[in-house]
Coordinates of C-alpha atoms in Angstrom, one line a residue:
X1 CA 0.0 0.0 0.0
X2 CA 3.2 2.0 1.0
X3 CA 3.9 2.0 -2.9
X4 CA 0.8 2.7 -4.4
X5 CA 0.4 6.0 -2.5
X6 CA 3.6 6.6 -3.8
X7 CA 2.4 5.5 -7.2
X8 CA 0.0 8.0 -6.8
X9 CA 2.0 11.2 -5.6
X10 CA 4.2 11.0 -8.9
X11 CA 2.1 11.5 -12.0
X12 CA -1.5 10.9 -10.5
X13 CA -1.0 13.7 -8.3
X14 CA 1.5 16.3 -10.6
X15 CA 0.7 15.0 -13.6
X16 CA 1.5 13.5 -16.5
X17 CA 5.1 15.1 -18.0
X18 CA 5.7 15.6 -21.3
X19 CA 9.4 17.0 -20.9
X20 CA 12.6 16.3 -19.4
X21 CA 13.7 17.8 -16.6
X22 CA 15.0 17.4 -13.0
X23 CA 11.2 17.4 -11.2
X24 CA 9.7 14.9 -14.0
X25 CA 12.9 12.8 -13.7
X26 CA 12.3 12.3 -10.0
X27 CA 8.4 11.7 -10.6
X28 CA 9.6 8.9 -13.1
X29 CA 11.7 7.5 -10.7
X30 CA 9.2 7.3 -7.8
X31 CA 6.6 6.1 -10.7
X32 CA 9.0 3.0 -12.2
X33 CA 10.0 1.7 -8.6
X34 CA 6.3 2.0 -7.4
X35 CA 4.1 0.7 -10.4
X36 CA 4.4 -3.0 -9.9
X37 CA 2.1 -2.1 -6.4
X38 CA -1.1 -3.6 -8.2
X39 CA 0.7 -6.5 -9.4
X40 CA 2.1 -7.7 -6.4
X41 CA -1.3 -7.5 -4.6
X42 CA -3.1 -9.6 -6.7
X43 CA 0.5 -11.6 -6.6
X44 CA 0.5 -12.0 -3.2
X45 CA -3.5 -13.1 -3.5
X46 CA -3.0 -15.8 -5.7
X47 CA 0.5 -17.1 -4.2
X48 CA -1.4 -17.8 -0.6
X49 CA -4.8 -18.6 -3.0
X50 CA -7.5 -16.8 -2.3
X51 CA -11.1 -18.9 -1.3
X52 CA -14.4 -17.4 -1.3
X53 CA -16.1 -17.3 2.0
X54 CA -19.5 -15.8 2.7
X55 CA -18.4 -13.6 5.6
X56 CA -15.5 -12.3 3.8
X57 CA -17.0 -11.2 0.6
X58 CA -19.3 -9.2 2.8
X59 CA -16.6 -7.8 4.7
X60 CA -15.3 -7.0 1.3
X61 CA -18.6 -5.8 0.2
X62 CA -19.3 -3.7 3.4
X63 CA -16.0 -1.7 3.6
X64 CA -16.8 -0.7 -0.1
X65 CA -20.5 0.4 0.6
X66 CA -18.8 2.3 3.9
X67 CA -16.5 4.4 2.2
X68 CA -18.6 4.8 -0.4
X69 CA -21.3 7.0 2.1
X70 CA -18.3 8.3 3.1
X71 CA -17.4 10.0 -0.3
X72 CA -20.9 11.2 -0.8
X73 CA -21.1 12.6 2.6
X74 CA -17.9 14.6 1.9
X75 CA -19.2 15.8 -1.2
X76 CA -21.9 16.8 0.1
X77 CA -20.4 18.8 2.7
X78 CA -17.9 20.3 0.5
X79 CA -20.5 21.4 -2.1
X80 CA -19.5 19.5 -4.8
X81 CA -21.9 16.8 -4.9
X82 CA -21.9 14.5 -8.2
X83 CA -24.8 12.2 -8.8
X84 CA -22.5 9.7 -10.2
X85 CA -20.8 9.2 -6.8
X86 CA -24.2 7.2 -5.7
X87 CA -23.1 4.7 -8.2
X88 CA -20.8 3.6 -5.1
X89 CA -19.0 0.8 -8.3
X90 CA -17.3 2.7 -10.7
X91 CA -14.7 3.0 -13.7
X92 CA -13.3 5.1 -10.8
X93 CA -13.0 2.3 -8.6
X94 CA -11.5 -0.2 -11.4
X95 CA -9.7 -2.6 -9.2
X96 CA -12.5 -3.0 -6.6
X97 CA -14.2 -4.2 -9.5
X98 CA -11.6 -6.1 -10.8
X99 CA -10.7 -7.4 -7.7
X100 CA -14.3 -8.9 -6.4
X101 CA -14.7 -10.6 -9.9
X102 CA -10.8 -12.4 -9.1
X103 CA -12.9 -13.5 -5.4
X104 CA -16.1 -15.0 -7.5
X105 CA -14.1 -16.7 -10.1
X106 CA -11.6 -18.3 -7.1
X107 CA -13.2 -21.5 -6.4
X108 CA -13.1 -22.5 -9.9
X109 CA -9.7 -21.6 -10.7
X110 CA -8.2 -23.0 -7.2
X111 CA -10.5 -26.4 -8.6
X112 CA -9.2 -26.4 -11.8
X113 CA -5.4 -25.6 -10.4
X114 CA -6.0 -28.7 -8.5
X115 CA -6.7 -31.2 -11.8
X116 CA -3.7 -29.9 -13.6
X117 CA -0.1 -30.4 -13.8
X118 CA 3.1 -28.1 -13.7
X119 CA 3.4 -27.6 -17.6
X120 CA -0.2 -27.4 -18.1
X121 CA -0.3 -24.5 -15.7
X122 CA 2.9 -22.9 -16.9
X123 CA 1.7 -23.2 -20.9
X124 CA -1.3 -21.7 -20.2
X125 CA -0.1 -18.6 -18.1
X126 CA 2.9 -18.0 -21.1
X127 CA -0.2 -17.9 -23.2
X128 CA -2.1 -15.9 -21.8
X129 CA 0.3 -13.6 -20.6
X130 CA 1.9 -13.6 -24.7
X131 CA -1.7 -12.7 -25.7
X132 CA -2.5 -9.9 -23.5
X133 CA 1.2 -8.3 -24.7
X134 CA -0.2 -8.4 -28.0
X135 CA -3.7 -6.7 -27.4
X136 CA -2.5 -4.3 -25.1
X137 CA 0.8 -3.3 -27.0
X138 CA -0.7 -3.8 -30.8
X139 CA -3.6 -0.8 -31.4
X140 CA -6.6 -1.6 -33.5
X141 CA -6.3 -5.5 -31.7
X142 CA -8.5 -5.2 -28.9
X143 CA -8.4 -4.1 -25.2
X144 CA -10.1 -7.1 -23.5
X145 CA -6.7 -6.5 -21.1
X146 CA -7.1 -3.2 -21.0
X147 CA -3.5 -2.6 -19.9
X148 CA -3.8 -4.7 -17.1
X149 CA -6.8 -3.4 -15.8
X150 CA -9.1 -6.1 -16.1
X151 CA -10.3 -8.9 -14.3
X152 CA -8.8 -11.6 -16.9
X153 CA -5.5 -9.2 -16.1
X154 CA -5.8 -10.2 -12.7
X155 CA -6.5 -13.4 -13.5
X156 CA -3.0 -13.8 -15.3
X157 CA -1.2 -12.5 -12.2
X158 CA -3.4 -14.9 -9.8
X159 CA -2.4 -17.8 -11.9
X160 CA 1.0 -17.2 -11.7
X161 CA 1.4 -16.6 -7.9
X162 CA 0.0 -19.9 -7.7
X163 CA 2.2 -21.2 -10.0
X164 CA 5.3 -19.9 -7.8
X165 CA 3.9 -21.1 -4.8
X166 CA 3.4 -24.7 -5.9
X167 CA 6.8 -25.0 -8.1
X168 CA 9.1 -22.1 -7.1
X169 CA 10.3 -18.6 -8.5
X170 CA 12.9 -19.9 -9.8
X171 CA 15.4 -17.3 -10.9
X172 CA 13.1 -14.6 -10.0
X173 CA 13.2 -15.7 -6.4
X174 CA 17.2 -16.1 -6.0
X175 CA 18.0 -13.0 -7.5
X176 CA 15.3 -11.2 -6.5
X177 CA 17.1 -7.7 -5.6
X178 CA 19.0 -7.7 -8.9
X179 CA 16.1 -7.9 -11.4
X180 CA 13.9 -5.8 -9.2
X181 CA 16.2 -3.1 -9.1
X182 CA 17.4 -3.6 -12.9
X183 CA 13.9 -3.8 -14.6
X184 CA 12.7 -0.6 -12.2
X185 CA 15.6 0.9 -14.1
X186 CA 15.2 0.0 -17.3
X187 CA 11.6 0.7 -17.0
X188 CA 13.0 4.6 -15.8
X189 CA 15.7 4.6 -18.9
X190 CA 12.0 4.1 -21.1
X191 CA 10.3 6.9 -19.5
X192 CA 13.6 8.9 -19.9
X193 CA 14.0 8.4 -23.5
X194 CA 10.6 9.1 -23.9
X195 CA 10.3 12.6 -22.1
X196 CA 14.0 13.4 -23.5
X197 CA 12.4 12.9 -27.6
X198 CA 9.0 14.4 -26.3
X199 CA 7.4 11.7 -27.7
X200 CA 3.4 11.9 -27.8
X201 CA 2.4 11.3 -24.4
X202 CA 0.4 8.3 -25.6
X203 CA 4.1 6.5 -25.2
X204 CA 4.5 6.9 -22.2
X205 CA 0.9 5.7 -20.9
X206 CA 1.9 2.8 -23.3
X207 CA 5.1 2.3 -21.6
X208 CA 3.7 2.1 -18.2
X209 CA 0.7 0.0 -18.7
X210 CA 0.6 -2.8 -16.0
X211 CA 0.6 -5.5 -18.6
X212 CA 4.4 -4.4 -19.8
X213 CA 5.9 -7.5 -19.3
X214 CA 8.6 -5.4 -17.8
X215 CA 6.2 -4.5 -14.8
X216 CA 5.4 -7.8 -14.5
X217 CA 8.7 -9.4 -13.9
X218 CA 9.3 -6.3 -11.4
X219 CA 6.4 -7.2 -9.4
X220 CA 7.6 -10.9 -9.2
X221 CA 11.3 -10.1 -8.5
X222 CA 9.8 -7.6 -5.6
X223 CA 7.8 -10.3 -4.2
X224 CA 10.6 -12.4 -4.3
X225 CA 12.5 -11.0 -2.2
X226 CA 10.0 -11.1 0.9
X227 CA 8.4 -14.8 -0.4
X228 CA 12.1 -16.2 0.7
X229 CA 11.9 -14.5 3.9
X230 CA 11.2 -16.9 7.1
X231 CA 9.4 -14.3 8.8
X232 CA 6.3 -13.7 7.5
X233 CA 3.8 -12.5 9.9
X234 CA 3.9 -9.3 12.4
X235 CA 1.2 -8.5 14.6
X236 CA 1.4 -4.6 13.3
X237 CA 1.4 -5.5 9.9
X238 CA -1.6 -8.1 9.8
X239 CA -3.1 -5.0 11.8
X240 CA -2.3 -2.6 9.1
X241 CA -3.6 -4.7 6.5
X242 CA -6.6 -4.9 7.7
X243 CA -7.3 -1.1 6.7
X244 CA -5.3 -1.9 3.3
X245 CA -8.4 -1.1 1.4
X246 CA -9.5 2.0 3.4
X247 CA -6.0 3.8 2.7
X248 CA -7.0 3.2 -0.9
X249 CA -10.6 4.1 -1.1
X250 CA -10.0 7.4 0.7
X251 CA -6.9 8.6 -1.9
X252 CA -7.3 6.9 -5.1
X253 CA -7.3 9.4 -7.8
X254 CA -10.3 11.9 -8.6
X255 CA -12.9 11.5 -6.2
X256 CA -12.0 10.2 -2.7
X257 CA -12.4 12.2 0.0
X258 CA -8.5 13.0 0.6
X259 CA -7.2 13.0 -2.6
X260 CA -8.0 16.7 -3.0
X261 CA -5.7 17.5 -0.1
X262 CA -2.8 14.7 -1.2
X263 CA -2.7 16.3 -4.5
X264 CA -2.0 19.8 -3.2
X265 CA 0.4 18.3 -1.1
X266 CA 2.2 16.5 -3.3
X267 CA 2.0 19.6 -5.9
X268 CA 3.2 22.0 -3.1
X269 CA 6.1 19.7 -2.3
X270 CA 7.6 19.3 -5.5
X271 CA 7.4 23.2 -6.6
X272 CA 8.8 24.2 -3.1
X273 CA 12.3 25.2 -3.2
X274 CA 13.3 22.5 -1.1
X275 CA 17.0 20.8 -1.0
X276 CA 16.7 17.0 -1.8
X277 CA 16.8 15.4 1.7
X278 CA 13.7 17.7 2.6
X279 CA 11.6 16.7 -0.4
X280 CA 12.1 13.4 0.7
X281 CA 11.3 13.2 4.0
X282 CA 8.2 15.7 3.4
X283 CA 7.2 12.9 0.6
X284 CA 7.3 10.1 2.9
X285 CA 5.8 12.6 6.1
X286 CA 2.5 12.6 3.6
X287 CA 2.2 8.9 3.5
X288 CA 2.4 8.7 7.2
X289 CA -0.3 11.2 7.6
X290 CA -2.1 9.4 5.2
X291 CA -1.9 6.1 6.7
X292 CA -2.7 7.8 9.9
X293 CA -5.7 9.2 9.1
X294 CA -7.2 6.7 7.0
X295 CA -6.4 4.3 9.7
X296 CA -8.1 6.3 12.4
X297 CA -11.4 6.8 9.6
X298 CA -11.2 2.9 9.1
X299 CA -11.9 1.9 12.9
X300 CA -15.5 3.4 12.7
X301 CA -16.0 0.8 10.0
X302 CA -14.3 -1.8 12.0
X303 CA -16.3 -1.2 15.2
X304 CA -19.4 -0.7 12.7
X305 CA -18.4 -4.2 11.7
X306 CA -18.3 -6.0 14.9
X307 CA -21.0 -4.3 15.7
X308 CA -23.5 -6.0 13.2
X309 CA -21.5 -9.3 13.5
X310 CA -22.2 -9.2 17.4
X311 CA -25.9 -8.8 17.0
X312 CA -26.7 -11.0 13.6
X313 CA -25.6 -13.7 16.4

């Protein structure tokens, strides 16, 4: 979550650049280190597998509907209520969507994971992986991937943290660091070339799409390097996770109820004549704040939660 607010104070936040320059090359950084964030969520889904339980798609459900009357309420205080915003499942709101369709279609890919064998499983997530590369990269093909947006998207990454849980990461796994840090790199050398040549700014969404195969391997490297680990639970961190989804529906981009104050943050930060070191730690002092405060919003909704649990008893 650390690196999709991140993700979301470089570009999201300032904008998209169209030039070179010493602010857009340290936006591209902060973008090509942080954009494998989505990835490695649904990674991390599908590598411990995912099962769809009646209590927890509710949950799921429940902390959508929440800070969705959350938004609206905002917006209504704020005087800049949008009709739209009752529509609580949205474009906006892409990888809530994309995400819940991943928890329906679980069962019957864990089943069908079950009947089938190491190359079956490998062919078919090359395949579809080779395909989606194709649409996505290729115009006038199709966008049934829609840059790694979709719920078949998802269901490529799903597959393969399945696939790396049942028969290893292989190379991605033992040198984890190095081909994290390298394709980060390359993917900022892209981004550099780009802005350098002022190329249409179509290249650069193109460049950055999720479904870059560059991304991709990122994300798995990344995840890597924390799948080898022996320790992997902490009592703050399984606490903090449980308000993953609150941090996000309260800053994603356009319409949350913090993201007008991120933004001019994030904007204020980076035009502030600042030395280095201070940018830094004022970046990094927003996503504490952040996490803070979405924190404290999200233990309404937890108590809410209990709540209604206690008495449905």
């Amino acid at each position: 979550m650390v690196m999709v607010v991140l993700l979301h104070s470089s570009y999201s936040a300032n904008g998209w650049p169209s030039t070179l320059d010493l602010s857009t090359a340290s936006l591209s950084l902060i973008e090509c280190f942080s954009i494998i964030a989505v990835n490695v969520f649904v990674l991390i889904t599908g590598y411990f597998s995912t099962t769809l339980k009646r209590q927890s798609l509710f949950s799921f459900l429940f902390i959508v509907f929440f800070y969705g009357v959350i938004k609206i309420i905002f917006q209504l205080l704020s005087g800049c209520f949008k009709y739209s915003s009752l529509l609580i499942l949205t474009n906006q709101n892409w990888f809530v969507l994309c995400y819940l369709c991943l928890i329906l279609l679980s069962p019957i890919v864990n089943e069908w994971i079950k009947h089938t064998n190491r190359k079956q499983l490998g062919r078919t997530i090359i395949l579809l992986f080779t395909v989606q590369t194709i649409t996505d990269f290729f115009p006038g093909i199709g966008e049934i991937f829609n840059k790694g947006c979709s719920p078949l998207s998802f269901l490529n990454i799903y597959l393969l943290g399945r696939y790396v849980n049942l028969y290893g990461g292989g190379i991605f796994f033992y040198h984890s660091k190095l081909i994290y840090f390298s394709s980060s790199i390359l993917l900022f050398m892209g981004c550099t070339v780009i802005l350098y040549f002022q190329m249409p700014q179509i290249a650069l969404f193109h460049w950055l799409y999720y479904s870059n195969p560059l991304i991709i391997i990122s994300a798995l490297s990344f995840f890597g390097i924390f799948a080898i680990m022996r320790e992997r639970h902490n009592r703050i961190i399984n606490h903090l996770a449980s308000s993953c989804l609150a941090i996000l529906l309260l800053h994603v981009p356009l319409n949350a109820p913090l993201w007008p104050t991120m933004e001019a943050y994030y904007k204020s930060v980076l035009s502030r004549d600042f030395n280095l070191l201070s940018k830094c730690v004022l970046w990094f002092l927003g996503i504490i704040v952040l996490f803070a405060v979405s924190i404290a919003i999200d233990q309404i909704r937890i108590k809410l939660w209990r709540y209604m649990n206690y008495y449905k008893k």
